[in-house]
PDB file of C-alpha atoms and ligand atoms in Angstrom:
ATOM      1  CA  UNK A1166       0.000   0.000   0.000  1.00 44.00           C
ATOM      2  CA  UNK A1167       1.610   3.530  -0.750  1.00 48.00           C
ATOM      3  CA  UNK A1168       1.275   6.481   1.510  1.00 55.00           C
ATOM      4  CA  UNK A1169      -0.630   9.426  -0.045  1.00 53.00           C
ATOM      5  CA  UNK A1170       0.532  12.560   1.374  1.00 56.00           C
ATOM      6  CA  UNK A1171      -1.931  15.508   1.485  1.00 59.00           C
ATOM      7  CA  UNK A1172       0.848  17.706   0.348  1.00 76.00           C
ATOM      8  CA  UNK A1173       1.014  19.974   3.537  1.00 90.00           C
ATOM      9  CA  UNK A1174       3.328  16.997   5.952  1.00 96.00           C
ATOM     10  CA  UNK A1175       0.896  18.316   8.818  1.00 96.00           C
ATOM     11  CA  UNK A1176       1.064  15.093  10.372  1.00 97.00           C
ATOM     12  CA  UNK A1177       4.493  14.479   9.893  1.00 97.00           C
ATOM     13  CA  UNK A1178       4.995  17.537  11.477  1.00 98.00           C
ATOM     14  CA  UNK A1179       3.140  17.088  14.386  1.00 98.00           C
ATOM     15  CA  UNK A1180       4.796  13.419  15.053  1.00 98.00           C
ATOM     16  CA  UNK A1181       8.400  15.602  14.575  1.00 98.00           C
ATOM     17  CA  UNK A1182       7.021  18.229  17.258  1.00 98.00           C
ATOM     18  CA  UNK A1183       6.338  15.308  19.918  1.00 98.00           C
ATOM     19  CA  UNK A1184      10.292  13.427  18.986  1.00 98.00           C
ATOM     20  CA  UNK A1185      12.054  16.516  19.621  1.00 98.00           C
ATOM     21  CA  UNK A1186       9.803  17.462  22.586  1.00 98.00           C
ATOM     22  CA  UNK A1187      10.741  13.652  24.091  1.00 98.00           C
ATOM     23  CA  UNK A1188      14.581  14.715  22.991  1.00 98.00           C
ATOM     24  CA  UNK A1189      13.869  17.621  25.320  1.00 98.00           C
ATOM     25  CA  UNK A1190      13.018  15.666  28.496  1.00 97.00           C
ATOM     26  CA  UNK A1191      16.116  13.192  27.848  1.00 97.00           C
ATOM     27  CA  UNK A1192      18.751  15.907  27.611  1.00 97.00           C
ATOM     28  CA  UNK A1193      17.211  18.178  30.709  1.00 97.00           C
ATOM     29  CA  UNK A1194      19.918  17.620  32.614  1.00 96.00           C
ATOM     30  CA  UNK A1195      22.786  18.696  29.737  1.00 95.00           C
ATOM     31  CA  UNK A1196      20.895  21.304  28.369  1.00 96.00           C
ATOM     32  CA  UNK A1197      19.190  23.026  31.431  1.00 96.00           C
ATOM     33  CA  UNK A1198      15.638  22.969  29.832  1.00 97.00           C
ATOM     34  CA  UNK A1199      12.485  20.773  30.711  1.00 96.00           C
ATOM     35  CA  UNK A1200      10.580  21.396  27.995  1.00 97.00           C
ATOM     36  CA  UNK A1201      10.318  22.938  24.698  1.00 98.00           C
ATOM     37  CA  UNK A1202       8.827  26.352  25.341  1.00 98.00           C
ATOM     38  CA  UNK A1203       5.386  27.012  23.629  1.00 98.00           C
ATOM     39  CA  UNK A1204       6.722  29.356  21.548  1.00 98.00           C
ATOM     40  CA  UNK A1205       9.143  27.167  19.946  1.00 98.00           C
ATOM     41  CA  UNK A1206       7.069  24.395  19.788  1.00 98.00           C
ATOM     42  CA  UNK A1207       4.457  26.354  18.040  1.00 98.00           C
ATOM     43  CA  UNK A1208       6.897  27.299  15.928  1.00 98.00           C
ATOM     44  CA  UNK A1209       8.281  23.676  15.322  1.00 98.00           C
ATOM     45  CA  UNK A1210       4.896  23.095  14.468  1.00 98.00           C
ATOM     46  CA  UNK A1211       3.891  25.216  12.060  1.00 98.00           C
ATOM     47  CA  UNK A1212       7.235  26.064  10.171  1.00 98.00           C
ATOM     48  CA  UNK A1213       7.027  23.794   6.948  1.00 98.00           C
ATOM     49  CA  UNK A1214      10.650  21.973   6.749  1.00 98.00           C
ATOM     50  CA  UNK A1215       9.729  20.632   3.903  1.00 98.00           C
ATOM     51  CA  UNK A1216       9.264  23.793   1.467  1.00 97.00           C
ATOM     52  CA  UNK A1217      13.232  24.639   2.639  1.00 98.00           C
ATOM     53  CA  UNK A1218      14.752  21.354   1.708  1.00 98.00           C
ATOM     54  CA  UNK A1219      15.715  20.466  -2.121  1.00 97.00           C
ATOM     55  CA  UNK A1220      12.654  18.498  -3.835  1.00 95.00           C
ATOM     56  CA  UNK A1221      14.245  15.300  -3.841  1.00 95.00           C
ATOM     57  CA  UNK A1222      14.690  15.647  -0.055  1.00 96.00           C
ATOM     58  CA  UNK A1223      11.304  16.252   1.150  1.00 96.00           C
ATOM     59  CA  UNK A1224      10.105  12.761   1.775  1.00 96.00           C
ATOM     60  CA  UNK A1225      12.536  12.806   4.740  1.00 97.00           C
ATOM     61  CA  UNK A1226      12.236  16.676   5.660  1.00 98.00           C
ATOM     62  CA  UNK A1227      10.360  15.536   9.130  1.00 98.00           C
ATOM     63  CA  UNK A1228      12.480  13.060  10.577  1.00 98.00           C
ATOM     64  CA  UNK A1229      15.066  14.662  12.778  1.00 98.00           C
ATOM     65  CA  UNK A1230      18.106  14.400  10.961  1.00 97.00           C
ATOM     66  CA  UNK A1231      19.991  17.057   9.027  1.00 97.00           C
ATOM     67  CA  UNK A1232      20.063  17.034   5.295  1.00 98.00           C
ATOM     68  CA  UNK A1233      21.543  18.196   2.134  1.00 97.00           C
ATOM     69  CA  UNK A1234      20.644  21.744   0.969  1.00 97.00           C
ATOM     70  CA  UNK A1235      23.273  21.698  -2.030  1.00 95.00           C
ATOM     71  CA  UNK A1236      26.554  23.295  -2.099  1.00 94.00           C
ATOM     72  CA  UNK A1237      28.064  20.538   0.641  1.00 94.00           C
ATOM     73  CA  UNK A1238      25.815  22.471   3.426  1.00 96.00           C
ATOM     74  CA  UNK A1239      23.150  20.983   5.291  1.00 97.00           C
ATOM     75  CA  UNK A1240      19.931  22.153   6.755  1.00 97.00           C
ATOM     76  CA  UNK A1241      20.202  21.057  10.713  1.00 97.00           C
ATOM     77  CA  UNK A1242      18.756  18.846  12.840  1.00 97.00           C
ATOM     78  CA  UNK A1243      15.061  19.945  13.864  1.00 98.00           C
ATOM     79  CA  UNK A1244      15.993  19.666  17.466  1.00 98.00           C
ATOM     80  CA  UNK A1245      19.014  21.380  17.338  1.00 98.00           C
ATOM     81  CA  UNK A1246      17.251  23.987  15.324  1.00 98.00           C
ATOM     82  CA  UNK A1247      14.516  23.947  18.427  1.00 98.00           C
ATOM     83  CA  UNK A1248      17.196  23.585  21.101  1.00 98.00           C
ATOM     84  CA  UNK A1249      19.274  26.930  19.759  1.00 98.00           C
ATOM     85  CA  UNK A1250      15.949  28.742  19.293  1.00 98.00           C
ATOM     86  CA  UNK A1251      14.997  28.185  22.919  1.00 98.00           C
ATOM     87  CA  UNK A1252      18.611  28.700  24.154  1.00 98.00           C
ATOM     88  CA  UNK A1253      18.508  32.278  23.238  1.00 98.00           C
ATOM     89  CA  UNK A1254      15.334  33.060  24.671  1.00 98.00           C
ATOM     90  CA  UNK A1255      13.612  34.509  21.891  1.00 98.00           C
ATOM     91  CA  UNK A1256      10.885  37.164  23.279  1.00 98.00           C
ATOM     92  CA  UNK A1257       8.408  38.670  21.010  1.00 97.00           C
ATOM     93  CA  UNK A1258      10.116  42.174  20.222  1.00 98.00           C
ATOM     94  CA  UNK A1259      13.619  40.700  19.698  1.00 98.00           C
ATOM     95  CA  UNK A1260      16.220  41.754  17.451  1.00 98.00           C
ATOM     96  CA  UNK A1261      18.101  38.524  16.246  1.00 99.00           C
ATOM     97  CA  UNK A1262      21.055  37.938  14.163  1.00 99.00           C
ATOM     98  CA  UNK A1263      21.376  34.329  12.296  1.00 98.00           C
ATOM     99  CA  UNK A1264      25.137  33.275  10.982  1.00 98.00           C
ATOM    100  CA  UNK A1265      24.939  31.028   8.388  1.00 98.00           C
ATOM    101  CA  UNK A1266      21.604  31.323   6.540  1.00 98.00           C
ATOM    102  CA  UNK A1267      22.072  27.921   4.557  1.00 98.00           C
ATOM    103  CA  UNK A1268      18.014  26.969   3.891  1.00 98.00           C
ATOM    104  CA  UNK A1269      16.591  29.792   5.637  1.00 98.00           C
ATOM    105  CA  UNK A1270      14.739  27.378   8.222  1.00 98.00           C
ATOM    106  CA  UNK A1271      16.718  28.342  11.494  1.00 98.00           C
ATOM    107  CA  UNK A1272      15.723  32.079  10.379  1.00 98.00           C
ATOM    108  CA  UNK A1273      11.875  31.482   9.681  1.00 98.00           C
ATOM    109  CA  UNK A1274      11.612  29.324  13.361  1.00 98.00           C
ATOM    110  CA  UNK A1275      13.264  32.753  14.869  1.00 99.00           C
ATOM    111  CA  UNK A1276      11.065  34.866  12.430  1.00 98.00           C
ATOM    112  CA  UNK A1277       7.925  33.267  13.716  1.00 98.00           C
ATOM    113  CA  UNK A1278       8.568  34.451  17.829  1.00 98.00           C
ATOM    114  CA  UNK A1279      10.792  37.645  17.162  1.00 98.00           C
ATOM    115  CA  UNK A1280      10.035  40.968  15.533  1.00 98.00           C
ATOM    116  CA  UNK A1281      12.867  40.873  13.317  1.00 98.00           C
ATOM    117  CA  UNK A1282      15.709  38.280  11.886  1.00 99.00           C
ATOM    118  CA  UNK A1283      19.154  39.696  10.266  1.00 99.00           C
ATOM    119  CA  UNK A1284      20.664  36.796   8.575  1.00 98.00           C
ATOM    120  CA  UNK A1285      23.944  36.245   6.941  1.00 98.00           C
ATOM    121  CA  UNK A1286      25.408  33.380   4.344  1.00 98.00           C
ATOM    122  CA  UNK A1287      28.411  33.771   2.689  1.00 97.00           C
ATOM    123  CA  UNK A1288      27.533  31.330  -0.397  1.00 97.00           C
ATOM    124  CA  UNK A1289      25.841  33.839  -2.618  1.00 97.00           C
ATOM    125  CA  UNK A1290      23.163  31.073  -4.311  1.00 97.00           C
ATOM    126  CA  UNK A1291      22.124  29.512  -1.083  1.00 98.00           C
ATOM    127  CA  UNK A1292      21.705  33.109   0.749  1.00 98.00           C
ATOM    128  CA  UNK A1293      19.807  34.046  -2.762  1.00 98.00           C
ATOM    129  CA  UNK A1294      17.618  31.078  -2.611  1.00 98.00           C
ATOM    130  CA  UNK A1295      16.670  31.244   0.953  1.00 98.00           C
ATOM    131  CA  UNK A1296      15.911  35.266   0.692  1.00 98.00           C
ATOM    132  CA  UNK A1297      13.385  34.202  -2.163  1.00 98.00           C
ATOM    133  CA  UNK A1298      12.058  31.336  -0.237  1.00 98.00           C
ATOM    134  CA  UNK A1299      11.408  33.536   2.734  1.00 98.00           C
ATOM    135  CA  UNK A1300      10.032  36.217   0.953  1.00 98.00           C
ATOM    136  CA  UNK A1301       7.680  33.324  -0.896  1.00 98.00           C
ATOM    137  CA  UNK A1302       6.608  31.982   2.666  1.00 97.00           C
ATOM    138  CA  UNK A1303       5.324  35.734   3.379  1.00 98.00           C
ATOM    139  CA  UNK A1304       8.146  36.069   6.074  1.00 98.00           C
ATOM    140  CA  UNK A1305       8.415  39.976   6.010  1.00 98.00           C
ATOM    141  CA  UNK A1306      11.023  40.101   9.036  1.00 98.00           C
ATOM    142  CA  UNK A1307      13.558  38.288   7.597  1.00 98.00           C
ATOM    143  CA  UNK A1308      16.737  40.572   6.102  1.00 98.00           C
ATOM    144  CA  UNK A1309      19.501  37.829   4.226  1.00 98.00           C
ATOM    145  CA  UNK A1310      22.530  39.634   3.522  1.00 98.00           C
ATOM    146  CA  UNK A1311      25.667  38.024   1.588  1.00 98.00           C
ATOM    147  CA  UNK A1312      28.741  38.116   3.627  1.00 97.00           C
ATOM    148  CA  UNK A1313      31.149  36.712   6.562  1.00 97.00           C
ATOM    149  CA  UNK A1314      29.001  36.026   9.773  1.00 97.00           C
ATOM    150  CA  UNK A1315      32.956  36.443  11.431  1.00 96.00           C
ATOM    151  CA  UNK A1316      32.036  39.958  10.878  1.00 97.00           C
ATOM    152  CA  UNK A1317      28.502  40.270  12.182  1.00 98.00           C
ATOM    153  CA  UNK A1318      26.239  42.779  10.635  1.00 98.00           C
ATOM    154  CA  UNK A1319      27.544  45.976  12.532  1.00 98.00           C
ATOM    155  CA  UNK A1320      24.818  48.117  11.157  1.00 98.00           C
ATOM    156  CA  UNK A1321      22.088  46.196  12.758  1.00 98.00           C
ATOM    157  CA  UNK A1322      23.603  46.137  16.164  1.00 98.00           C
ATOM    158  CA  UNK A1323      22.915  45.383  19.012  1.00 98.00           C
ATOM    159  CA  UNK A1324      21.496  42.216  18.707  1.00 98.00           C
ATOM    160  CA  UNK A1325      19.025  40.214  21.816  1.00 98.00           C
ATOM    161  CA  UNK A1326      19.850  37.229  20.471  1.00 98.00           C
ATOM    162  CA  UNK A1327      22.918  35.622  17.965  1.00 98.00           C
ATOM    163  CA  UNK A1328      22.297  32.367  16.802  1.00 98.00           C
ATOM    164  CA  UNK A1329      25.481  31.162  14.754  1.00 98.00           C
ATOM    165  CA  UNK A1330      24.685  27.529  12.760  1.00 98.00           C
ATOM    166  CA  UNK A1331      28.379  26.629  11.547  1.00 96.00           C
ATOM    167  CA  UNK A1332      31.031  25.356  13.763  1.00 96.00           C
ATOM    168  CA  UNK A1333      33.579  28.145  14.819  1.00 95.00           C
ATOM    169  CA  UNK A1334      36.716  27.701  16.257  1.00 95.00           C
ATOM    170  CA  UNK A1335      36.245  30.748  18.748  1.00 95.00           C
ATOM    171  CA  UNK A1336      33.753  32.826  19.256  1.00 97.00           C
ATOM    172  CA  UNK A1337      34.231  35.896  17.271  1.00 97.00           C
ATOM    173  CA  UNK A1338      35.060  39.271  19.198  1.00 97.00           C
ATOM    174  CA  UNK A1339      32.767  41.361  16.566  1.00 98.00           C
ATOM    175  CA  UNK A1340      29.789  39.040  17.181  1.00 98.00           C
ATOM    176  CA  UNK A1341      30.217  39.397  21.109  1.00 98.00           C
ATOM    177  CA  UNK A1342      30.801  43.266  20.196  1.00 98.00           C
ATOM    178  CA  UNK A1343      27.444  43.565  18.592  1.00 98.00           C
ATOM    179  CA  UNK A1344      25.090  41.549  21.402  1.00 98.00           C
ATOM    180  CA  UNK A1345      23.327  43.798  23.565  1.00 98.00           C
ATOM    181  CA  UNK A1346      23.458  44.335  27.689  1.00 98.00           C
ATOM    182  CA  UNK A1347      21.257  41.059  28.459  1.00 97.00           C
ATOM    183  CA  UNK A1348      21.603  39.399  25.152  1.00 98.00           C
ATOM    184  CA  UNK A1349      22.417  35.816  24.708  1.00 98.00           C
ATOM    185  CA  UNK A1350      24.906  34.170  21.814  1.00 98.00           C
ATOM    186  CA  UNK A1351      24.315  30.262  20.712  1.00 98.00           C
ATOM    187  CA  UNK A1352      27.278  29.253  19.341  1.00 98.00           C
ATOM    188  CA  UNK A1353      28.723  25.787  18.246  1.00 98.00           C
ATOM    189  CA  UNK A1354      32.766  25.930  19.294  1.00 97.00           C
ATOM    190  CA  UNK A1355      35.216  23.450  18.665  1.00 95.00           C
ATOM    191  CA  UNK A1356      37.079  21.315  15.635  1.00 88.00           C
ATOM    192  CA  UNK A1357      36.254  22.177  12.172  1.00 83.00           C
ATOM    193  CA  UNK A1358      35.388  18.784  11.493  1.00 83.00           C
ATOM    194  CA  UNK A1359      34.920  16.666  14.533  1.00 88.00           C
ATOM    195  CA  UNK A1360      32.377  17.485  17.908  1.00 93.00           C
ATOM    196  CA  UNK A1361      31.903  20.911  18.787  1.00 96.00           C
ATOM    197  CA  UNK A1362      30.099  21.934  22.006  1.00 97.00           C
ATOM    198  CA  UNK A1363      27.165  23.941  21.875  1.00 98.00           C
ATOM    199  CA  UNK A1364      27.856  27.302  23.843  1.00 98.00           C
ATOM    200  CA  UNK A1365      25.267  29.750  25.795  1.00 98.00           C
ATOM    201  CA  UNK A1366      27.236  33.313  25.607  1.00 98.00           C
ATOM    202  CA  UNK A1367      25.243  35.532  27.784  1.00 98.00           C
ATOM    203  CA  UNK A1368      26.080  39.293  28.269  1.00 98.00           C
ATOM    204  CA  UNK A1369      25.538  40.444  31.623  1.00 97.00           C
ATOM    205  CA  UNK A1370      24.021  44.477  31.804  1.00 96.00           C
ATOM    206  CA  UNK A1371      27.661  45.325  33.295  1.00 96.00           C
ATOM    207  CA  UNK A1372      29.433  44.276  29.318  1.00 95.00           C
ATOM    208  CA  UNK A1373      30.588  40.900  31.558  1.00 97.00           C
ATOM    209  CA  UNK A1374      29.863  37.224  29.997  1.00 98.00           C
ATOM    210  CA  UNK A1375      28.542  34.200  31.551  1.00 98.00           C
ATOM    211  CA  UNK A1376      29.516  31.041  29.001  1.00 97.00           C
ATOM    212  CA  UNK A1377      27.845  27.735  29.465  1.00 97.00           C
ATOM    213  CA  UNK A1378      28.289  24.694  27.455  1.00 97.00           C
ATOM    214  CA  UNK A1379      25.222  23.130  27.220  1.00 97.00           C
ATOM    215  CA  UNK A1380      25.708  19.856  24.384  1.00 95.00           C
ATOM    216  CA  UNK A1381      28.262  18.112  22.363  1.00 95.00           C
ATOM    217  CA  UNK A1382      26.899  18.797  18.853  1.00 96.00           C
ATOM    218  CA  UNK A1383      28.469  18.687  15.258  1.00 94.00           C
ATOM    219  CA  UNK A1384      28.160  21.669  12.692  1.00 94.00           C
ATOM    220  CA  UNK A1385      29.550  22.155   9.376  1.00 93.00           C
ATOM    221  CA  UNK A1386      32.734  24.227   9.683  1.00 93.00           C
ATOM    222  CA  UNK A1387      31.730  28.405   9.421  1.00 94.00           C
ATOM    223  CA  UNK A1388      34.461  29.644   6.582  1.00 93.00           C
ATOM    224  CA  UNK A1389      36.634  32.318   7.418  1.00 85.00           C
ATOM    225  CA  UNK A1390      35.602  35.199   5.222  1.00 78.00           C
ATOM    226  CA  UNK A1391      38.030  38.042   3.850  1.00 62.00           C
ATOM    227  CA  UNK A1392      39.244  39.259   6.976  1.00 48.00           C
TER     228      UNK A1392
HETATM  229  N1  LIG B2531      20.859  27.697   9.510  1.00 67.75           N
HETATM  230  C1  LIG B2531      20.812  26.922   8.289  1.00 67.75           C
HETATM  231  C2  LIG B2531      21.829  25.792   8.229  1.00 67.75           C
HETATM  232  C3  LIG B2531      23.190  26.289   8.295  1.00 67.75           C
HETATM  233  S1  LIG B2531      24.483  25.286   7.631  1.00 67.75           S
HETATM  234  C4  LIG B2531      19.431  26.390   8.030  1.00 67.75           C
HETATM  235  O1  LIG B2531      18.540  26.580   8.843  1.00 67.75           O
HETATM  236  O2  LIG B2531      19.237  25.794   6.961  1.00 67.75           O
HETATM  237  C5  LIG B2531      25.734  26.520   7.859  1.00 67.75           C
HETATM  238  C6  LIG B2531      25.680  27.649   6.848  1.00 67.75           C
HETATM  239  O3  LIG B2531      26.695  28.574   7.232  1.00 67.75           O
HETATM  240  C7  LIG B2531      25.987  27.216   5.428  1.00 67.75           C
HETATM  241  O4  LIG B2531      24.979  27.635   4.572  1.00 67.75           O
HETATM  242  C8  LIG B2531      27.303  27.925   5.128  1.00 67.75           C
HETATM  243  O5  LIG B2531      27.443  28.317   3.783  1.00 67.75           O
HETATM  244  C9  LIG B2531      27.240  29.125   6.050  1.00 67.75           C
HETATM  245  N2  LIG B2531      28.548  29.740   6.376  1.00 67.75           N
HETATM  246  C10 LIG B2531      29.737  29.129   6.526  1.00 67.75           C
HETATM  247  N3  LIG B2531      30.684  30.029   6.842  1.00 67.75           N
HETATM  248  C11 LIG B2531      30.062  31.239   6.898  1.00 67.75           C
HETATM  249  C12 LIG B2531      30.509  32.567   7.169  1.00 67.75           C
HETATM  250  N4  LIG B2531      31.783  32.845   7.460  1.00 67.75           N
HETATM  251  N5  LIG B2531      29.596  33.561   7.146  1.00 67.75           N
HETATM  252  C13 LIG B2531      28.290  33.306   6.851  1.00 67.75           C
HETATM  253  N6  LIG B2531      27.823  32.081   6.577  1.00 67.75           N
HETATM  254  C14 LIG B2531      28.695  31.051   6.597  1.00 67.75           C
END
């Protein structure tokens, strides 16, 4: 017997909603959170993976695995895309900056709970693509800009929240430069191409940080840029 989808995944979506929420109660104790917040879940729920993976991808676009988005980059695990959305504490009139556009996914979950989303890619057709795909979906908070996330977006700044989706091997002074008093940075650190561990950068009102690592994940390396 073959499945007939009815086009939308809605139920896929909602069975992905309820595996990352169980992912949430089985890494509490690592990650500091007992639940998915509502926000992000409603997010999770209503975000359609599948129109931001390639075509021949979208059978599997809600199981939680990364995937292929062209150009050797990957769109990210669903739960890691959950887990950095709740780790920097999205409230609803948030500025956010987004390194590493890649699908544009990460960008619409943040675009859904925030007021607006500044994000940058450095390869030119996959930042092109997901700008058009954004702007398709109706998402009218969304800015993409072409360019090295090493840099930030300086014109923007200060930013609530920094969510950076590519391994780096530090984290880079101009992004800390541009969060605001109170703001927090998610940030994979580590090896290029081995485990990284996912880090909670928070700035205190005083300019002081707080750093927490909350996971061992694995990212695809962030490129250095012209610096
Ligand atoms: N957030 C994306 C997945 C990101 S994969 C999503 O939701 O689909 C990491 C992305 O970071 C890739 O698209 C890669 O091209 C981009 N990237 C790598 N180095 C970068 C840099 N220095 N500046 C900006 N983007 C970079």
């Amino acid at each position: 017997m073959s499945v007939v989808h009815a086009g939308d995944f809605a139920a896929e979506r909602a069975q992905l909603v309820e595996e990352v929420a169980a992912l949430y109660v089985e890494t509490a104790r690592e990650t500091g959170l007992r639940a998915m917040s509502p926000a992000v879940r409603a997010a999770l729920g209503k975000v359609e993976r599948h129109r931001f993976v390639p075509e021949s991808q979208r059978a599997l676009a809600y199981r939680n695995h990364p995937l292929p988005i062209g150009a050797g980059q990957t769109i990210s695990q669903p739960y890691i895309v959950a887990l950095s959305t709740d780790l920097v504490a999205p409230r609803p009139g948030d500025k956010v900056l987004e390194v590493g556009t890649g699908s544009g996914y990460q960008a619409a979950m943040l675009a859904e709970i925030v007021s607006q989303v500044y994000s940058i890619e450095l390869i030119e057709d996959l930042g092109r693509e997901a700008a058009a795909r954004l702007a398709a979906l109706g998402y009218k908070n969304v800015e993409v800009r072409i360019g090295d996330g090493y840099q930030g977006w300086p014109e923007k700044a200060p930013f609530d929240g920094i969510v950076v989706t590519a391994a780096a091997p530090y984290v880079p002074e101009a992004l800390v430069a541009q969060l605001a008093p109170g703001g927090r940075m998610v940030i994979p650190v580590g090896e290029r191409h081995g485990v990284q561990e996912l880090l909670v950068i928070t700035k205190r009102e005083d300019g002081s940080l707080e750093r927490r690592s909350v996971l061992p994940v694995r990212f695809v390396p962030l490129v250095p840029g012209n610096r």
